[in-house]
N, CA, C and O atoms as a MOPAC input file, in Angstrom:
PM7 MOZYME 1SCF
protein

 N   -120.92500 1    28.07600 1    23.35800 1
 C   -120.28100 1    26.97000 1    22.71400 1
 C   -121.09600 1    25.71300 1    22.97500 1
 O   -121.09200 1    25.18200 1    24.08500 1
 N   -121.75800 1    25.26400 1    22.00000 1
 C   -122.62100 1    24.09900 1    22.14700 1
 C   -121.77700 1    22.83200 1    22.16000 1
 O   -120.79300 1    22.70600 1    21.43200 1
 N   -122.19300 1    21.90300 1    23.00700 1
 C   -121.51300 1    20.61600 1    23.05200 1
 C   -121.93000 1    19.79100 1    21.85300 1
 O   -123.11600 1    19.68400 1    21.54200 1
 N   -120.97000 1    19.22200 1    21.19700 1
 C   -121.26700 1    18.32400 1    20.08800 1
 C   -120.67500 1    16.96700 1    20.42300 1
 O   -119.75800 1    16.85800 1    21.23700 1
 N   -121.19900 1    15.95600 1    19.79700 1
 C   -120.70300 1    14.60500 1    20.02700 1
 C   -119.31900 1    14.49500 1    19.39800 1
 O   -119.14600 1    14.71300 1    18.19900 1
 N   -118.34400 1    14.15500 1    20.22400 1
 C   -116.97000 1    14.04700 1    19.73200 1
 C   -116.55900 1    12.58400 1    19.70000 1
 O   -117.03100 1    11.75400 1    20.47700 1
 N   -115.66600 1    12.31100 1    18.77600 1
 C   -115.12700 1    10.95900 1    18.68700 1
 C   -114.15500 1    10.73000 1    19.84100 1
 O   -113.72700 1    11.66800 1    20.51400 1
 N   -113.82400 1     9.47900 1    20.04800 1
 C   -112.85900 1     9.13400 1    21.09300 1
 C   -111.51900 1     9.82500 1    20.82800 1
 O   -110.87100 1    10.30500 1    21.75900 1
 N   -111.11300 1     9.87300 1    19.57900 1
 C   -109.84400 1    10.51600 1    19.20900 1
 C   -109.89300 1    12.02100 1    19.48700 1
 O   -108.91100 1    12.59700 1    19.95400 1
 N   -111.02800 1    12.65300 1    19.20100 1
 C   -111.17100 1    14.08800 1    19.47700 1
 C   -111.14100 1    14.35600 1    20.97900 1
 O   -110.51800 1    15.31800 1    21.42700 1
 N   -111.80600 1    13.51600 1    21.74900 1
 C   -111.79400 1    13.68300 1    23.20700 1
 C   -110.38500 1    13.48300 1    23.75600 1
 O   -109.96000 1    14.21400 1    24.65100 1
 N   -109.67500 1    12.52000 1    23.24000 1
 C   -108.28900 1    12.28300 1    23.67000 1
 C   -107.40800 1    13.47500 1    23.31700 1
 O   -106.58400 1    13.90300 1    24.12500 1
 N   -107.58200 1    14.01200 1    22.10500 1
 C   -106.81000 1    15.18400 1    21.68600 1
 C   -107.11200 1    16.37000 1    22.60700 1
 O   -106.20000 1    17.06700 1    23.05100 1
 N   -108.39300 1    16.59100 1    22.88600 1
 C   -108.77800 1    17.68500 1    23.77900 1
 C   -108.16200 1    17.51000 1    25.15800 1
 O   -107.67800 1    18.47300 1    25.75300 1
 N   -108.18000 1    16.28400 1    25.66600 1
 C   -107.60500 1    16.00000 1    26.98600 1
 C   -106.10300 1    16.30200 1    26.98400 1
 O   -105.58200 1    16.86700 1    27.94700 1
 N   -105.41800 1    15.93200 1    25.92100 1
 C   -103.98000 1    16.20700 1    25.81500 1
 C   -103.72000 1    17.71400 1    25.79100 1
 O   -102.77100 1    18.19700 1    26.40700 1
 N   -104.56300 1    18.44300 1    25.08200 1
 C   -104.41700 1    19.90900 1    25.02900 1
 C   -104.63900 1    20.50800 1    26.40700 1
 O   -103.88300 1    21.38200 1    26.83100 1
 N   -105.66400 1    20.05200 1    27.11000 1
 C   -105.94500 1    20.58600 1    28.44700 1
 C   -104.82400 1    20.20200 1    29.41900 1
 O   -104.45200 1    21.00300 1    30.27600 1
 N   -104.29100 1    18.99900 1    29.29300 1
 C   -103.16200 1    18.60400 1    30.14500 1
 C   -101.94400 1    19.48800 1    29.87700 1
 O   -101.25100 1    19.89400 1    30.80900 1
 N   -101.69000 1    19.78100 1    28.62000 1
 C   -100.58100 1    20.67300 1    28.25600 1
 C   -100.82300 1    22.07000 1    28.84400 1
 O    -99.89700 1    22.70800 1    29.34600 1
 N   -102.06300 1    22.53000 1    28.77700 1
 C   -102.43300 1    23.83000 1    29.33000 1
 C   -102.27400 1    23.83700 1    30.85400 1
 O   -101.77100 1    24.80600 1    31.42300 1
 N   -102.69700 1    22.76700 1    31.50300 1
 C   -102.54600 1    22.65400 1    32.95300 1
 C   -101.07600 1    22.74900 1    33.34100 1
 O   -100.72100 1    23.45300 1    34.28600 1
 N   -100.23500 1    22.04600 1    32.61800 1
 C    -98.78700 1    22.08600 1    32.86900 1
 C    -98.26300 1    23.50600 1    32.70200 1
 O    -97.49500 1    23.98600 1    33.53600 1
 N    -98.67000 1    24.18200 1    31.63200 1
 C    -98.20800 1    25.54000 1    31.37500 1
 C    -98.63400 1    26.49600 1    32.50100 1
 O    -97.82800 1    27.28500 1    32.99200 1
 N    -99.89900 1    26.41400 1    32.89700 1
 C   -100.42600 1    27.30100 1    33.93400 1
 C    -99.71100 1    27.04300 1    35.25900 1
 O    -99.34500 1    27.98000 1    35.96800 1
 N    -99.51500 1    25.77000 1    35.58700 1
 C    -98.86500 1    25.42200 1    36.85100 1
 C    -97.41000 1    25.85700 1    36.85700 1
 O    -96.94100 1    26.43900 1    37.83500 1
 N    -96.69400 1    25.58400 1    35.78000 1
 C    -95.28700 1    25.97300 1    35.71900 1
 C    -95.12100 1    27.48500 1    35.72600 1
 O    -94.15500 1    28.00100 1    36.28800 1
 N    -96.04600 1    28.19000 1    35.11200 1
 C    -96.00000 1    29.65500 1    35.13000 1
 C    -96.13100 1    30.17300 1    36.56100 1
 O    -95.48400 1    31.15400 1    36.92800 1
 N    -96.95400 1    29.52600 1    37.36000 1
 C    -97.12100 1    29.92300 1    38.75700 1
 C    -95.94300 1    29.46500 1    39.62200 1
 O    -95.59400 1    30.13300 1    40.59500 1
 N    -95.33400 1    28.33900 1    39.27400 1
 C    -94.21100 1    27.81700 1    40.05800 1
 C    -92.90700 1    28.57500 1    39.84000 1
 O    -92.09300 1    28.68300 1    40.75800 1
 N    -92.70400 1    29.09600 1    38.64800 1
 C    -91.43000 1    29.74000 1    38.32200 1
 C    -91.06200 1    30.86100 1    39.29400 1
 O    -89.93900 1    30.86900 1    39.79900 1
 N    -91.96800 1    31.81500 1    39.57900 1
 C    -91.60700 1    32.85900 1    40.54900 1
 C    -91.34000 1    32.28300 1    41.94100 1
 O    -90.46700 1    32.77100 1    42.65800 1
 N    -92.08500 1    31.25400 1    42.32000 1
 C    -91.87300 1    30.64100 1    43.62800 1
 C    -90.48900 1    30.00200 1    43.69400 1
 O    -89.78900 1    30.11900 1    44.70000 1
 N    -90.10700 1    29.33600 1    42.63200 1
 C    -88.77100 1    28.74300 1    42.56600 1
 C    -87.69900 1    29.82800 1    42.75000 1
 O    -86.73400 1    29.64600 1    43.49200 1
 N    -87.89000 1    30.94700 1    42.06300 1
 C    -86.93200 1    32.04900 1    42.19800 1
 C    -86.92800 1    32.61100 1    43.61600 1
 O    -85.88200 1    33.02200 1    44.11900 1
 N    -88.09800 1    32.63100 1    44.26500 1
 C    -88.16800 1    33.07100 1    45.66300 1
 C    -87.35100 1    32.14500 1    46.56100 1
 O    -86.65700 1    32.61300 1    47.46400 1
 N    -87.42700 1    30.85100 1    46.32500 1
 C    -86.63300 1    29.91300 1    47.10900 1
 C    -85.13800 1    30.16100 1    46.90800 1
 O    -84.35800 1    30.10000 1    47.85800 1
 N    -84.75000 1    30.44000 1    45.66900 1
 C    -83.33900 1    30.73400 1    45.40000 1
 C    -82.90000 1    32.00000 1    46.13700 1
 O    -81.80900 1    32.04300 1    46.70600 1
 N    -83.75100 1    33.03000 1    46.12600 1
 C    -83.43600 1    34.26400 1    46.85200 1
 C    -83.30400 1    33.99600 1    48.34500 1
 O    -82.38900 1    34.50300 1    48.99400 1
 N    -84.21900 1    33.20000 1    48.88600 1
 C    -84.16900 1    32.86600 1    50.30800 1
 C    -82.88100 1    32.09600 1    50.62800 1
 O    -82.19100 1    32.40700 1    51.59900 1
 N    -82.56900 1    31.10000 1    49.81000 1
 C    -81.38300 1    30.28300 1    50.04300 1
 C    -80.11500 1    31.11900 1    49.96500 1
 O    -79.14100 1    30.83200 1    50.66200 1
 N    -80.11600 1    32.15200 1    49.12400 1
 C    -78.95000 1    33.02500 1    48.97000 1
 C    -78.90600 1    34.10900 1    50.05500 1
 O    -77.97800 1    34.91800 1    50.08900 1
 N    -79.89800 1    34.12300 1    50.92900 1
 C    -79.91600 1    35.11100 1    52.00500 1
 C    -80.46500 1    36.46200 1    51.58400 1
 O    -80.29200 1    37.45100 1    52.29600 1
 N    -81.12400 1    36.51500 1    50.43400 1
 C    -81.65600 1    37.78100 1    49.91700 1
 C    -83.12300 1    37.98000 1    50.25900 1
 O    -83.68200 1    39.04000 1    49.97900 1
 N    -83.75800 1    36.97300 1    50.86400 1
 C    -85.16500 1    37.07500 1    51.23500 1
 C    -85.33000 1    36.43500 1    52.61500 1
 O    -84.86600 1    35.31800 1    52.84100 1
 N    -85.98400 1    37.13200 1    53.52700 1
 C    -86.20700 1    36.52900 1    54.84400 1
 C    -87.22600 1    35.39000 1    54.77100 1
 O    -88.09600 1    35.37000 1    53.90000 1
 N    -87.09900 1    34.46200 1    55.68900 1
 C    -87.96600 1    33.27500 1    55.68300 1
 C    -89.43700 1    33.63700 1    55.72000 1
 O    -90.24500 1    32.98500 1    55.05900 1
 N    -89.80900 1    34.66800 1    56.48100 1
 C    -91.22900 1    35.01000 1    56.61500 1
 C    -91.80300 1    35.53000 1    55.30600 1
 O    -92.98900 1    35.34800 1    55.03400 1
 N    -90.97700 1    36.17100 1    54.49800 1
 C    -91.44600 1    36.61400 1    53.18100 1
 C    -91.61400 1    35.41100 1    52.25400 1
 O    -92.56600 1    35.34300 1    51.47700 1
 N    -90.69100 1    34.47500 1    52.34400 1
 C    -90.81200 1    33.25600 1    51.54300 1
 C    -92.08400 1    32.49600 1    51.90900 1
 O    -92.80200 1    32.03200 1    51.02200 1
 N    -92.36800 1    32.36600 1    53.19000 1
 C    -93.57800 1    31.63000 1    53.57400 1
 C    -94.82300 1    32.34100 1    53.06800 1
 O    -95.81100 1    31.68600 1    52.74000 1
 N    -94.79700 1    33.66200 1    52.99900 1
 C    -95.93500 1    34.40300 1    52.43800 1
 C    -96.07000 1    34.10100 1    50.95000 1
 O    -97.18300 1    33.93700 1    50.45200 1
 N    -94.95600 1    34.02800 1    50.24100 1
 C    -94.98500 1    33.69400 1    48.80800 1
 C    -95.49400 1    32.27200 1    48.58700 1
 O    -96.22400 1    32.01400 1    47.63000 1
 N    -95.11100 1    31.34800 1    49.47100 1
 C    -95.62200 1    29.97600 1    49.37700 1
 C    -97.13400 1    29.98700 1    49.56600 1
 O    -97.85800 1    29.30700 1    48.83900 1
 N    -97.60900 1    30.75500 1    50.53800 1
 C    -99.03700 1    30.86900 1    50.78300 1
 C    -99.75700 1    31.44800 1    49.56100 1
 O   -100.81800 1    30.95300 1    49.18200 1
 N    -99.19500 1    32.48300 1    48.94600 1
 C    -99.79000 1    33.08500 1    47.75100 1
 C    -99.84600 1    32.06800 1    46.60700 1
 O   -100.83800 1    31.99300 1    45.88100 1
 N    -98.77400 1    31.29000 1    46.45500 1
 C    -98.77100 1    30.25700 1    45.41800 1
 C    -99.88000 1    29.23800 1    45.70100 1
 O   -100.60200 1    28.82800 1    44.79100 1
 N   -100.00600 1    28.84100 1    46.94800 1
 C   -101.01800 1    27.84800 1    47.30400 1
 C   -102.42300 1    28.34400 1    46.96000 1
 O   -103.23700 1    27.58800 1    46.42900 1
 N   -102.70400 1    29.59500 1    47.25700 1
 C   -104.02200 1    30.15900 1    46.91700 1
 C   -104.24000 1    30.14200 1    45.41000 1
 O   -105.31900 1    29.77100 1    44.94800 1
 N   -103.22600 1    30.54000 1    44.63500 1
 C   -103.33800 1    30.52700 1    43.18000 1
 C   -103.50500 1    29.10600 1    42.66200 1
 O   -104.28500 1    28.86500 1    41.74100 1
 N   -102.78100 1    28.17300 1    43.24700 1
 C   -102.87400 1    26.78800 1    42.81500 1
 C   -104.25800 1    26.20700 1    43.10300 1
 O   -104.74500 1    25.37300 1    42.34100 1
 N   -104.89200 1    26.63300 1    44.18500 1
 C   -106.25800 1    26.19900 1    44.47500 1
 C   -107.22200 1    26.72000 1    43.40900 1
 O   -108.12800 1    26.00100 1    42.98900 1
 N   -107.03200 1    27.96000 1    42.97200 1
 C   -107.86200 1    28.51600 1    41.89900 1
 C   -107.64900 1    27.72400 1    40.61100 1
 O   -108.60200 1    27.41400 1    39.89600 1
 N   -106.40400 1    27.40500 1    40.32900 1
 C   -106.10400 1    26.61600 1    39.13100 1
 C   -106.74800 1    25.23700 1    39.22700 1
 O   -107.31800 1    24.75000 1    38.25000 1
 N   -106.66300 1    24.60800 1    40.39000 1
 C   -107.27100 1    23.29400 1    40.57200 1
 C   -108.76300 1    23.38000 1    40.27400 1
 O   -109.31800 1    22.53500 1    39.57100 1
 N   -109.40400 1    24.41300 1    40.81900 1
 C   -110.84400 1    24.57900 1    40.59200 1
 C   -111.15600 1    24.75100 1    39.11600 1
 O   -112.12400 1    24.18300 1    38.60900 1
 N   -110.33300 1    25.53800 1    38.42300 1
 C   -110.56200 1    25.78400 1    37.00300 1
 C   -110.54400 1    24.47600 1    36.21400 1
 O   -111.32600 1    24.30300 1    35.27900 1
 N   -109.66300 1    23.56500 1    36.58300 1
 C   -109.52200 1    22.31800 1    35.82700 1
 C   -110.43900 1    21.21300 1    36.32200 1
 O   -110.70600 1    20.26700 1    35.57900 1
 N   -110.92100 1    21.29900 1    37.52800 1
 C   -111.67100 1    20.18900 1    38.09700 1
 C   -113.13500 1    20.48800 1    38.39400 1
 O   -113.92300 1    19.55700 1    38.56000 1
 N   -113.51300 1    21.73800 1    38.46500 1
 C   -114.88800 1    22.07200 1    38.82400 1
 C   -115.88100 1    21.58000 1    37.77100 1
 O   -116.84500 1    20.89100 1    38.10300 1
 N   -115.65100 1    21.93000 1    36.51100 1
 C   -116.54900 1    21.50200 1    35.43000 1
 C   -116.02500 1    20.27600 1    34.68700 1
 O   -116.70400 1    19.74500 1    33.80800 1
 N   -114.85800 1    19.84000 1    35.02600 1
 C   -114.26700 1    18.67800 1    34.36700 1
 C   -113.30100 1    19.07800 1    33.26600 1
 O   -113.38800 1    20.17200 1    32.70800 1
 N   -112.39500 1    18.18800 1    32.96900 1
 C   -111.35200 1    18.45700 1    31.98800 1
 C   -111.88300 1    18.44800 1    30.56400 1
 O   -111.16300 1    18.81200 1    29.63400 1
 N   -113.12400 1    18.04000 1    30.38200 1
 C   -113.70400 1    18.03200 1    29.04300 1
 C   -114.64800 1    19.20800 1    28.84500 1
 O   -115.42500 1    19.22700 1    27.89000 1
 N   -114.58800 1    20.18900 1    29.74000 1
 C   -115.41500 1    21.38600 1    29.63100 1
 C   -115.03800 1    22.15400 1    28.36600 1
 O   -113.86500 1    22.45300 1    28.14200 1
 N   -116.02300 1    22.46800 1    27.55100 1
 C   -115.75100 1    23.11400 1    26.25200 1
 C   -115.07800 1    24.47500 1    26.40300 1
 O   -114.21400 1    24.82300 1    25.59800 1
 N   -115.45600 1    25.25000 1    27.41800 1
 C   -114.81400 1    26.55300 1    27.58500 1
 C   -113.35800 1    26.38200 1    28.00000 1
 O   -112.49700 1    27.13300 1    27.54200 1
 N   -113.07000 1    25.41600 1    28.85300 1
 C   -111.68500 1    25.15500 1    29.24900 1
 C   -110.86400 1    24.72100 1    28.04800 1
 O   -109.71900 1    25.14300 1    27.89000 1
 N   -111.44100 1    23.88600 1    27.20600 1
 C   -110.73800 1    23.45300 1    25.98900 1
 C   -110.47100 1    24.65200 1    25.09100 1
 O   -109.37700 1    24.79700 1    24.54700 1
 N   -111.47700 1    25.51400 1    24.93800 1
 C   -111.29800 1    26.72500 1    24.13600 1
 C   -110.19000 1    27.59900 1    24.72300 1
 O   -109.31300 1    28.06200 1    23.99300 1
 N   -110.22600 1    27.82600 1    26.04200 1
 C   -109.21400 1    28.66500 1    26.71000 1
 C   -107.82500 1    28.07300 1    26.52700 1
 O   -106.86300 1    28.79900 1    26.27200 1
 N   -107.72000 1    26.75400 1    26.65800 1
 C   -106.43600 1    26.08300 1    26.48200 1
 C   -105.91200 1    26.28200 1    25.06300 1
 O   -104.75200 1    26.64500 1    24.86800 1
 N   -106.76800 1    26.04500 1    24.07900 1
 C   -106.35500 1    26.21800 1    22.68500 1
 C   -105.94800 1    27.66600 1    22.41500 1
 O   -104.96100 1    27.92800 1    21.72800 1
 N   -106.72000 1    28.59800 1    22.96400 1
 C   -106.42100 1    30.01800 1    22.74700 1
 C   -105.05900 1    30.37600 1    23.35200 1
 O   -104.21600 1    30.96800 1    22.67800 1
 N   -104.84800 1    30.01800 1    24.61300 1
 C   -103.61100 1    30.38300 1    25.30100 1
 C   -102.39100 1    29.63200 1    24.78600 1
 O   -101.26600 1    30.11900 1    24.89400 1
 N   -102.61300 1    28.44900 1    24.22800 1
 C   -101.50600 1    27.68200 1    23.64700 1
 C   -101.32200 1    27.97200 1    22.16200 1
 O   -100.46400 1    27.38300 1    21.50400 1
 N   -102.14100 1    28.89100 1    21.64100 1
 C   -102.09000 1    29.26800 1    20.22800 1
 C   -102.33000 1    28.05500 1    19.32000 1
 O   -101.60400 1    27.82400 1    18.35300 1
 N   -103.37200 1    27.29000 1    19.66400 1
 C   -103.70200 1    26.08500 1    18.90500 1
 C   -105.04600 1    26.17900 1    18.19300 1
 O   -105.50800 1    25.18800 1    17.62700 1
 N   -105.67200 1    27.32800 1    18.20900 1
 C   -106.95700 1    27.47500 1    17.52500 1
 C   -106.75700 1    27.37900 1    16.01600 1
 O   -105.83100 1    27.96800 1    15.45900 1
 N   -107.62800 1    26.63700 1    15.37400 1
 C   -107.58500 1    26.56200 1    13.91800 1
 C   -108.17300 1    27.85700 1    13.35100 1
 O   -108.81100 1    28.62600 1    14.07100 1
 N   -107.95700 1    28.08100 1    12.09100 1
 C   -108.53500 1    29.26400 1    11.44600 1
 C   -110.05500 1    29.23600 1    11.53700 1
 O   -110.69600 1    30.26700 1    11.73800 1
 N   -110.61900 1    28.05000 1    11.38700 1
 C   -112.07500 1    27.89700 1    11.49500 1
 C   -112.55900 1    28.27100 1    12.89900 1
 O   -113.56900 1    28.96000 1    13.04800 1
 N   -111.84300 1    27.82100 1    13.91800 1
 C   -112.21300 1    28.16100 1    15.30000 1
 C   -112.03600 1    29.64700 1    15.57700 1
 O   -112.83900 1    30.24700 1    16.29200 1
 N   -110.99300 1    30.24000 1    15.01700 1
 C   -110.78300 1    31.68000 1    15.19900 1
 C   -111.95200 1    32.46000 1    14.61900 1
 O   -112.40100 1    33.44800 1    15.20100 1
 N   -112.43700 1    32.01400 1    13.48000 1
 C   -113.58700 1    32.67400 1    12.86700 1
 C   -114.85200 1    32.41100 1    13.68500 1
 O   -115.63800 1    33.32500 1    13.93600 1
 N   -115.03700 1    31.18100 1    14.08900 1
 C   -116.22000 1    30.79800 1    14.85700 1
 C   -116.30700 1    31.54900 1    16.18800 1
 O   -117.39800 1    31.92600 1    16.61600 1
 N   -115.17100 1    31.76600 1    16.83900 1
 C   -115.15500 1    32.37600 1    18.16700 1
 C   -114.56200 1    33.77400 1    18.17500 1
 O   -114.06200 1    34.23300 1    19.20200 1
 N   -114.61600 1    34.45600 1    17.02900 1
 C   -113.98900 1    35.77700 1    16.92300 1
 C   -114.49000 1    36.75400 1    17.96700 1
 O   -113.74300 1    37.63900 1    18.38600 1
 N   -115.72800 1    36.62000 1    18.39700 1
 C   -116.26200 1    37.53300 1    19.41600 1
 C   -115.59000 1    37.33600 1    20.77500 1
 O   -115.54700 1    38.25800 1    21.58900 1
 N   -115.07000 1    36.14000 1    21.01600 1
 C   -114.38500 1    35.84700 1    22.26800 1
 C   -112.90000 1    36.23400 1    22.20300 1
 O   -112.22400 1    36.28000 1    23.23000 1
 N   -112.41000 1    36.50300 1    21.02400 1
 C   -110.98200 1    36.74000 1    20.84000 1
 C   -110.61800 1    38.21600 1    20.76200 1
 O   -109.43700 1    38.55700 1    20.82100 1
 N   -111.57100 1    39.06900 1    20.63500 1
 C   -111.26300 1    40.50100 1    20.51900 1
 C   -111.28300 1    41.18600 1    21.84600 1
 O   -111.04500 1    42.39100 1    21.92200 1

């Protein structure tokens, strides 16, 4: 995916898409942890198991942080991944990147 010169509006749109993707990825990882806390609070999960789940979430969250911050939020592959996972690819992009979608 070659970098092309984007307008300020295109960069802003891409940033909004990546922010939406970041929110989705983070909330997807938080949801099971939230349920683990509910199980613990209800007495259905021992504290040591909950702390292990918190640790697992933390490791996953570090990977997510790296994905969004290592190459920057304007990384073309991250933008592509965000559009793909959020089902925001245009028909033109689907055709252009069909090899990545199969």
